[in-house]
Amino acid sequence: MGINKDLTEGTAFMSENDEFSVNERPTMDTPDTPTIGITSGWAKSENTATGDYPVDFKYTETRSLIKILDTEGPVANFKEHWLTEKTEGRRTYACLGAGCPLCNVLGNKPTSKHKFNIINLSVNPFMHQVMTVSSVRLYEAMQQQDSGDYGPLNKAYWTISRSGQKQLTTYQFLPVKARDLMEDFGVNEEDVLKFIKEVTPYTAEQLVQRSSLKELQDLAKELL
Ligand SMILES: [Zn+2]
């Protein structure tokens, strides 16, 4: 985008010059060649997309040590539809809220989802991942910890584990003090802080795929 904008501004500036000097034209045409700007622009955004694709954190029965990066609660809160009627392709769609065809036409009930940028410190090397919280109880536990003695969430370290299956799944979310990192987990806090410096947290826009009203209208019609 930045490149295109510069080209446009450059062109406007150059055509003013053209009035004074026709000789300027050939040199002025060079930066205006569209393929130059487009090629570098596409190449750049393609690299970002593939090199930076969000990896989902997987809850396990053994506790994982994590660091939460988001400073003000989840980076993304949204409601998600799970379409069991759909037999192929994508089955999850973000709810559009009031006027959502999946709610209004299909009568499908969306569930609340909350996403956090985390560093998984239980893997070697550390990994920037995205933790999705769908459990109301886990979400409430995190909220409580956020305003508790160990909060806010991005200050301490945490362990998280899961036990049980489906509806009976429970989560354990516990604080860990920085000074216990080495003794209890063999993790050097300086390495963590160094790693965090290199990480760019994902934005809500990057993490939640929004569909257009038209797309969901068509989908609802198709599945009705
Ligand atoms: Zn909806």
PDB file of C-alpha atoms and ligand atoms in Angstrom:
ATOM      1  CA  MET A   1       0.000   0.000   0.000  1.00  0.00           C
ATOM      2  CA  GLY A   2       2.750   2.390   0.989  1.00  0.00           C
ATOM      3  CA  ILE A   3       4.462   1.823  -2.292  1.00  0.00           C
ATOM      4  CA  ASN A   4       1.356   2.496  -4.331  1.00  0.00           C
ATOM      5  CA  LYS A   5       0.707   5.683  -2.444  1.00  0.00           C
ATOM      6  CA  ASP A   6       4.218   6.909  -3.094  1.00  0.00           C
ATOM      7  CA  LEU A   7       3.859   6.193  -6.774  1.00  0.00           C
ATOM      8  CA  THR A   8       0.647   8.185  -6.982  1.00  0.00           C
ATOM      9  CA  GLU A   9       2.115  11.138  -5.192  1.00  0.00           C
ATOM     10  CA  GLY A  10       5.215  10.918  -7.318  1.00  0.00           C
ATOM     11  CA  THR A  11       3.131  10.901 -10.478  1.00  0.00           C
ATOM     12  CA  ALA A  12       1.185  13.959  -9.436  1.00  0.00           C
ATOM     13  CA  PHE A  13       4.366  15.807  -8.684  1.00  0.00           C
ATOM     14  CA  MET A  14       5.950  14.764 -11.964  1.00  0.00           C
ATOM     15  CA  SER A  15       3.091  15.798 -14.191  1.00  0.00           C
ATOM     16  CA  GLU A  16       3.443  19.301 -12.779  1.00  0.00           C
ATOM     17  CA  ASN A  17       7.052  19.268 -13.848  1.00  0.00           C
ATOM     18  CA  ASP A  18       6.089  18.074 -17.300  1.00  0.00           C
ATOM     19  CA  GLU A  19       4.526  21.427 -18.060  1.00  0.00           C
ATOM     20  CA  PHE A  20       7.933  23.008 -17.716  1.00  0.00           C
ATOM     21  CA  SER A  21      10.158  20.411 -19.248  1.00  0.00           C
ATOM     22  CA  VAL A  22       9.133  17.810 -21.804  1.00  0.00           C
ATOM     23  CA  ASN A  23      12.647  16.320 -21.548  1.00  0.00           C
ATOM     24  CA  GLU A  24      11.879  15.202 -18.030  1.00  0.00           C
ATOM     25  CA  ARG A  25       9.291  12.704 -19.270  1.00  0.00           C
ATOM     26  CA  PRO A  26      11.410   9.634 -20.081  1.00  0.00           C
ATOM     27  CA  THR A  27      13.146   9.601 -16.701  1.00  0.00           C
ATOM     28  CA  MET A  28       9.902  10.315 -14.908  1.00  0.00           C
ATOM     29  CA  ASP A  29       8.227   7.321 -16.525  1.00  0.00           C
ATOM     30  CA  THR A  30      10.669   4.882 -14.990  1.00  0.00           C
ATOM     31  CA  PRO A  31       9.477   4.885 -11.367  1.00  0.00           C
ATOM     32  CA  ASP A  32       5.914   4.886 -12.655  1.00  0.00           C
ATOM     33  CA  THR A  33       6.210   1.411 -14.206  1.00  0.00           C
ATOM     34  CA  PRO A  34       3.489  -0.420 -12.269  1.00  0.00           C
ATOM     35  CA  THR A  35       5.099  -3.871 -12.219  1.00  0.00           C
ATOM     36  CA  ILE A  36       8.010  -2.669 -10.101  1.00  0.00           C
ATOM     37  CA  GLY A  37       5.855  -1.508  -7.212  1.00  0.00           C
ATOM     38  CA  ILE A  38       3.380  -4.373  -7.461  1.00  0.00           C
ATOM     39  CA  THR A  39       5.986  -7.092  -7.574  1.00  0.00           C
ATOM     40  CA  SER A  40       7.874  -5.957  -4.508  1.00  0.00           C
ATOM     41  CA  GLY A  41       4.635  -5.267  -2.623  1.00  0.00           C
ATOM     42  CA  TRP A  42       3.251  -8.738  -3.218  1.00  0.00           C
ATOM     43  CA  ALA A  43       6.491 -10.474  -2.498  1.00  0.00           C
ATOM     44  CA  LYS A  44       6.721  -8.715   0.834  1.00  0.00           C
ATOM     45  CA  SER A  45       3.206  -9.466   2.055  1.00  0.00           C
ATOM     46  CA  GLU A  46       3.522 -13.102   0.941  1.00  0.00           C
ATOM     47  CA  ASN A  47       6.617 -13.546   3.094  1.00  0.00           C
ATOM     48  CA  THR A  48       4.889 -12.082   6.111  1.00  0.00           C
ATOM     49  CA  ALA A  49       1.883 -14.349   5.716  1.00  0.00           C
ATOM     50  CA  THR A  50       3.803 -17.606   5.390  1.00  0.00           C
ATOM     51  CA  GLY A  51       6.601 -16.874   7.830  1.00  0.00           C
ATOM     52  CA  ASP A  52       4.270 -15.584  10.497  1.00  0.00           C
ATOM     53  CA  TYR A  53       1.298 -17.921  10.389  1.00  0.00           C
ATOM     54  CA  PRO A  54      -0.299 -18.306  13.850  1.00  0.00           C
ATOM     55  CA  VAL A  55       0.294 -21.666  15.534  1.00  0.00           C
ATOM     56  CA  ASP A  56      -2.393 -22.905  17.926  1.00  0.00           C
ATOM     57  CA  PHE A  57      -1.416 -23.823  21.447  1.00  0.00           C
ATOM     58  CA  LYS A  58      -2.491 -27.387  22.286  1.00  0.00           C
ATOM     59  CA  TYR A  59      -3.714 -28.076  25.814  1.00  0.00           C
ATOM     60  CA  THR A  60      -2.192 -31.220  27.272  1.00  0.00           C
ATOM     61  CA  GLU A  61      -2.619 -33.255  30.430  1.00  0.00           C
ATOM     62  CA  THR A  62       0.923 -32.461  31.469  1.00  0.00           C
ATOM     63  CA  ARG A  63       1.218 -28.840  32.481  1.00  0.00           C
ATOM     64  CA  SER A  64       2.691 -26.382  30.012  1.00  0.00           C
ATOM     65  CA  LEU A  65       4.614 -23.341  31.146  1.00  0.00           C
ATOM     66  CA  ILE A  66       3.471 -20.220  29.329  1.00  0.00           C
ATOM     67  CA  LYS A  67       3.976 -16.477  29.282  1.00  0.00           C
ATOM     68  CA  ILE A  68       1.011 -14.349  28.205  1.00  0.00           C
ATOM     69  CA  LEU A  69       1.911 -11.358  26.041  1.00  0.00           C
ATOM     70  CA  ASP A  70      -1.365  -9.441  25.822  1.00  0.00           C
ATOM     71  CA  THR A  71      -1.490  -6.629  28.323  1.00  0.00           C
ATOM     72  CA  GLU A  72      -5.222  -5.956  28.486  1.00  0.00           C
ATOM     73  CA  GLY A  73      -6.937  -9.325  28.544  1.00  0.00           C
ATOM     74  CA  PRO A  74      -7.505 -11.377  25.394  1.00  0.00           C
ATOM     75  CA  VAL A  75      -6.319  -9.950  22.080  1.00  0.00           C
ATOM     76  CA  ALA A  76      -9.591 -11.135  20.515  1.00  0.00           C
ATOM     77  CA  ASN A  77     -13.046 -11.881  21.931  1.00  0.00           C
ATOM     78  CA  PHE A  78     -15.617 -13.175  19.511  1.00  0.00           C
ATOM     79  CA  LYS A  79     -18.382 -15.691  19.010  1.00  0.00           C
ATOM     80  CA  GLU A  80     -17.939 -18.612  16.727  1.00  0.00           C
ATOM     81  CA  HIS A  81     -20.434 -20.773  14.862  1.00  0.00           C
ATOM     82  CA  TRP A  82     -19.698 -24.454  14.473  1.00  0.00           C
ATOM     83  CA  LEU A  83     -21.680 -25.779  11.519  1.00  0.00           C
ATOM     84  CA  THR A  84     -22.215 -29.511  11.938  1.00  0.00           C
ATOM     85  CA  GLU A  85     -24.447 -29.421   8.846  1.00  0.00           C
ATOM     86  CA  LYS A  86     -21.458 -28.644   6.702  1.00  0.00           C
ATOM     87  CA  THR A  87     -19.859 -31.791   5.394  1.00  0.00           C
ATOM     88  CA  GLU A  88     -16.792 -30.368   3.734  1.00  0.00           C
ATOM     89  CA  GLY A  89     -14.412 -27.430   3.979  1.00  0.00           C
ATOM     90  CA  ARG A  90     -14.509 -24.908   6.748  1.00  0.00           C
ATOM     91  CA  ARG A  91     -16.963 -25.504   9.568  1.00  0.00           C
ATOM     92  CA  THR A  92     -16.260 -22.566  11.866  1.00  0.00           C
ATOM     93  CA  TYR A  93     -17.370 -19.017  11.172  1.00  0.00           C
ATOM     94  CA  ALA A  94     -17.148 -15.894  13.300  1.00  0.00           C
ATOM     95  CA  CYS A  95     -20.586 -14.585  14.259  1.00  0.00           C
ATOM     96  CA  LEU A  96     -21.507 -11.207  12.800  1.00  0.00           C
ATOM     97  CA  GLY A  97     -23.576 -10.266  15.846  1.00  0.00           C
ATOM     98  CA  ALA A  98     -26.938  -8.593  15.307  1.00  0.00           C
ATOM     99  CA  GLY A  99     -28.095  -9.448  11.800  1.00  0.00           C
ATOM    100  CA  CYS A 100     -25.917 -12.570  11.574  1.00  0.00           C
ATOM    101  CA  PRO A 101     -27.577 -14.979   9.089  1.00  0.00           C
ATOM    102  CA  LEU A 102     -26.179 -18.039  10.865  1.00  0.00           C
ATOM    103  CA  CYS A 103     -27.974 -16.936  14.066  1.00  0.00           C
ATOM    104  CA  ASN A 104     -31.131 -15.573  12.487  1.00  0.00           C
ATOM    105  CA  VAL A 105     -31.708 -17.842   9.508  1.00  0.00           C
ATOM    106  CA  LEU A 106     -30.081 -21.102  10.640  1.00  0.00           C
ATOM    107  CA  GLY A 107     -30.744 -20.677  14.351  1.00  0.00           C
ATOM    108  CA  ASN A 108     -27.202 -21.845  15.082  1.00  0.00           C
ATOM    109  CA  LYS A 109     -25.911 -20.825  18.525  1.00  0.00           C
ATOM    110  CA  PRO A 110     -22.370 -19.426  18.533  1.00  0.00           C
ATOM    111  CA  THR A 111     -19.966 -19.994  21.420  1.00  0.00           C
ATOM    112  CA  SER A 112     -17.667 -17.418  23.002  1.00  0.00           C
ATOM    113  CA  LYS A 113     -13.977 -17.613  22.173  1.00  0.00           C
ATOM    114  CA  HIS A 114     -11.069 -15.684  23.584  1.00  0.00           C
ATOM    115  CA  LYS A 115      -7.610 -15.596  22.071  1.00  0.00           C
ATOM    116  CA  PHE A 116      -4.295 -14.808  23.711  1.00  0.00           C
ATOM    117  CA  ASN A 117      -0.794 -14.354  22.336  1.00  0.00           C
ATOM    118  CA  ILE A 118       1.431 -16.613  24.410  1.00  0.00           C
ATOM    119  CA  ILE A 119       4.968 -17.910  24.477  1.00  0.00           C
ATOM    120  CA  ASN A 120       5.037 -21.638  25.029  1.00  0.00           C
ATOM    121  CA  LEU A 121       8.052 -22.175  27.278  1.00  0.00           C
ATOM    122  CA  SER A 122       7.623 -25.932  27.487  1.00  0.00           C
ATOM    123  CA  VAL A 123       8.909 -26.458  23.982  1.00  0.00           C
ATOM    124  CA  ASN A 124      12.468 -26.112  22.816  1.00  0.00           C
ATOM    125  CA  PRO A 125      13.002 -23.663  21.193  1.00  0.00           C
ATOM    126  CA  PHE A 126      10.276 -21.436  22.725  1.00  0.00           C
ATOM    127  CA  MET A 127       7.330 -20.734  20.435  1.00  0.00           C
ATOM    128  CA  HIS A 128       4.987 -17.800  19.948  1.00  0.00           C
ATOM    129  CA  GLN A 129       1.548 -19.434  19.832  1.00  0.00           C
ATOM    130  CA  VAL A 130      -2.108 -18.515  20.056  1.00  0.00           C
ATOM    131  CA  MET A 131      -4.127 -19.899  22.943  1.00  0.00           C
ATOM    132  CA  THR A 132      -7.852 -20.112  22.334  1.00  0.00           C
ATOM    133  CA  VAL A 133     -10.026 -20.246  25.426  1.00  0.00           C
ATOM    134  CA  SER A 134     -13.512 -21.675  24.866  1.00  0.00           C
ATOM    135  CA  SER A 135     -14.170 -22.893  28.400  1.00  0.00           C
ATOM    136  CA  VAL A 136     -16.191 -20.385  30.404  1.00  0.00           C
ATOM    137  CA  ARG A 137     -14.633 -21.669  33.623  1.00  0.00           C
ATOM    138  CA  LEU A 138     -11.082 -21.313  32.378  1.00  0.00           C
ATOM    139  CA  TYR A 139     -11.881 -17.837  31.102  1.00  0.00           C
ATOM    140  CA  GLU A 140     -13.290 -16.843  34.484  1.00  0.00           C
ATOM    141  CA  ALA A 141     -10.299 -18.329  36.295  1.00  0.00           C
ATOM    142  CA  MET A 142      -7.963 -16.286  34.086  1.00  0.00           C
ATOM    143  CA  GLN A 143      -9.993 -13.157  34.667  1.00  0.00           C
ATOM    144  CA  GLN A 144      -9.780 -13.692  38.422  1.00  0.00           C
ATOM    145  CA  GLN A 145      -6.024 -14.231  38.294  1.00  0.00           C
ATOM    146  CA  ASP A 146      -5.661 -11.101  36.200  1.00  0.00           C
ATOM    147  CA  SER A 147      -6.967  -8.954  39.048  1.00  0.00           C
ATOM    148  CA  GLY A 148      -5.502 -11.189  41.784  1.00  0.00           C
ATOM    149  CA  ASP A 149      -2.167 -11.178  43.602  1.00  0.00           C
ATOM    150  CA  TYR A 150      -0.216 -12.500  40.618  1.00  0.00           C
ATOM    151  CA  GLY A 151      -1.938 -10.334  38.035  1.00  0.00           C
ATOM    152  CA  PRO A 152      -2.059  -8.827  35.535  1.00  0.00           C
ATOM    153  CA  LEU A 153      -1.780 -11.944  33.389  1.00  0.00           C
ATOM    154  CA  ASN A 154       1.192 -10.684  31.400  1.00  0.00           C
ATOM    155  CA  LYS A 155       3.263 -10.106  34.552  1.00  0.00           C
ATOM    156  CA  ALA A 156       3.688 -13.615  35.970  1.00  0.00           C
ATOM    157  CA  TYR A 157       4.285 -16.972  34.334  1.00  0.00           C
ATOM    158  CA  TRP A 158       1.588 -19.622  34.270  1.00  0.00           C
ATOM    159  CA  THR A 159       1.138 -23.321  33.970  1.00  0.00           C
ATOM    160  CA  ILE A 160      -1.866 -24.702  32.210  1.00  0.00           C
ATOM    161  CA  SER A 161      -3.092 -28.251  31.914  1.00  0.00           C
ATOM    162  CA  ARG A 162      -6.239 -30.019  30.877  1.00  0.00           C
ATOM    163  CA  SER A 163      -7.909 -33.151  32.149  1.00  0.00           C
ATOM    164  CA  GLY A 164     -11.056 -35.020  31.245  1.00  0.00           C
ATOM    165  CA  GLN A 165     -12.854 -35.183  27.926  1.00  0.00           C
ATOM    166  CA  LYS A 166     -15.361 -33.011  26.073  1.00  0.00           C
ATOM    167  CA  GLN A 167     -17.973 -31.500  28.416  1.00  0.00           C
ATOM    168  CA  LEU A 168     -16.135 -32.857  31.446  1.00  0.00           C
ATOM    169  CA  THR A 169     -12.857 -31.194  30.513  1.00  0.00           C
ATOM    170  CA  THR A 170     -11.357 -29.165  33.330  1.00  0.00           C
ATOM    171  CA  TYR A 171      -8.382 -26.851  33.243  1.00  0.00           C
ATOM    172  CA  GLN A 172      -5.801 -25.927  35.784  1.00  0.00           C
ATOM    173  CA  PHE A 173      -4.328 -22.471  35.459  1.00  0.00           C
ATOM    174  CA  LEU A 174      -1.704 -21.645  38.087  1.00  0.00           C
ATOM    175  CA  PRO A 175       0.770 -18.812  38.632  1.00  0.00           C
ATOM    176  CA  VAL A 176       4.526 -19.339  38.656  1.00  0.00           C
ATOM    177  CA  LYS A 177       6.922 -16.776  40.076  1.00  0.00           C
ATOM    178  CA  ALA A 178       9.835 -15.663  37.922  1.00  0.00           C
ATOM    179  CA  ARG A 179      12.291 -16.738  40.616  1.00  0.00           C
ATOM    180  CA  ASP A 180      11.005 -20.336  40.423  1.00  0.00           C
ATOM    181  CA  LEU A 181      11.480 -20.634  36.666  1.00  0.00           C
ATOM    182  CA  MET A 182      14.978 -22.075  36.763  1.00  0.00           C
ATOM    183  CA  GLU A 183      14.550 -24.409  39.703  1.00  0.00           C
ATOM    184  CA  ASP A 184      11.138 -25.799  38.767  1.00  0.00           C
ATOM    185  CA  PHE A 185      11.284 -25.682  34.976  1.00  0.00           C
ATOM    186  CA  GLY A 186      14.909 -25.210  33.975  1.00  0.00           C
ATOM    187  CA  VAL A 187      13.972 -21.999  32.169  1.00  0.00           C
ATOM    188  CA  ASN A 188      16.220 -18.962  32.265  1.00  0.00           C
ATOM    189  CA  GLU A 189      14.130 -15.782  32.474  1.00  0.00           C
ATOM    190  CA  GLU A 190      16.682 -13.775  30.516  1.00  0.00           C
ATOM    191  CA  ASP A 191      16.214 -16.146  27.568  1.00  0.00           C
ATOM    192  CA  VAL A 192      12.462 -15.611  27.788  1.00  0.00           C
ATOM    193  CA  LEU A 193      12.751 -11.824  27.840  1.00  0.00           C
ATOM    194  CA  LYS A 194      15.152 -11.946  24.909  1.00  0.00           C
ATOM    195  CA  PHE A 195      12.737 -14.134  22.962  1.00  0.00           C
ATOM    196  CA  ILE A 196       9.773 -11.836  23.693  1.00  0.00           C
ATOM    197  CA  LYS A 197      11.665  -8.854  22.290  1.00  0.00           C
ATOM    198  CA  GLU A 198      11.722 -10.541  18.873  1.00  0.00           C
ATOM    199  CA  VAL A 199       8.026 -11.366  18.863  1.00  0.00           C
ATOM    200  CA  THR A 200       5.283  -9.286  17.289  1.00  0.00           C
ATOM    201  CA  PRO A 201       1.949 -10.229  18.861  1.00  0.00           C
ATOM    202  CA  TYR A 202      -0.842 -11.013  16.419  1.00  0.00           C
ATOM    203  CA  THR A 203      -3.724  -8.575  16.169  1.00  0.00           C
ATOM    204  CA  ALA A 204      -7.398  -9.528  16.404  1.00  0.00           C
ATOM    205  CA  GLU A 205      -7.692  -8.928  12.653  1.00  0.00           C
ATOM    206  CA  GLN A 206      -4.965 -11.494  11.996  1.00  0.00           C
ATOM    207  CA  LEU A 207      -6.521 -14.082  14.276  1.00  0.00           C
ATOM    208  CA  VAL A 208     -10.221 -13.926  13.503  1.00  0.00           C
ATOM    209  CA  GLN A 209     -11.349 -14.529   9.974  1.00  0.00           C
ATOM    210  CA  ARG A 210     -14.360 -12.322   9.279  1.00  0.00           C
ATOM    211  CA  SER A 211     -16.860 -13.345   6.633  1.00  0.00           C
ATOM    212  CA  SER A 212     -18.989 -10.900   4.696  1.00  0.00           C
ATOM    213  CA  LEU A 213     -22.718 -10.681   5.292  1.00  0.00           C
ATOM    214  CA  LYS A 214     -23.281 -11.933   1.745  1.00  0.00           C
ATOM    215  CA  GLU A 215     -21.060 -14.969   2.307  1.00  0.00           C
ATOM    216  CA  LEU A 216     -22.953 -15.977   5.440  1.00  0.00           C
ATOM    217  CA  GLN A 217     -26.332 -15.308   3.808  1.00  0.00           C
ATOM    218  CA  ASP A 218     -25.422 -17.661   0.972  1.00  0.00           C
ATOM    219  CA  LEU A 219     -24.113 -20.235   3.416  1.00  0.00           C
ATOM    220  CA  ALA A 220     -27.265 -20.089   5.550  1.00  0.00           C
ATOM    221  CA  LYS A 221     -29.447 -20.489   2.456  1.00  0.00           C
ATOM    222  CA  GLU A 222     -27.389 -23.430   1.289  1.00  0.00           C
ATOM    223  CA  LEU A 223     -27.594 -25.219   4.635  1.00  0.00           C
ATOM    224  CA  LEU A 224     -31.223 -24.454   5.467  1.00  0.00           C
TER     225      LEU A 224
HETATM  226 ZN    ZN B   1     -24.153 -15.503  14.440  1.00  0.00          ZN
END
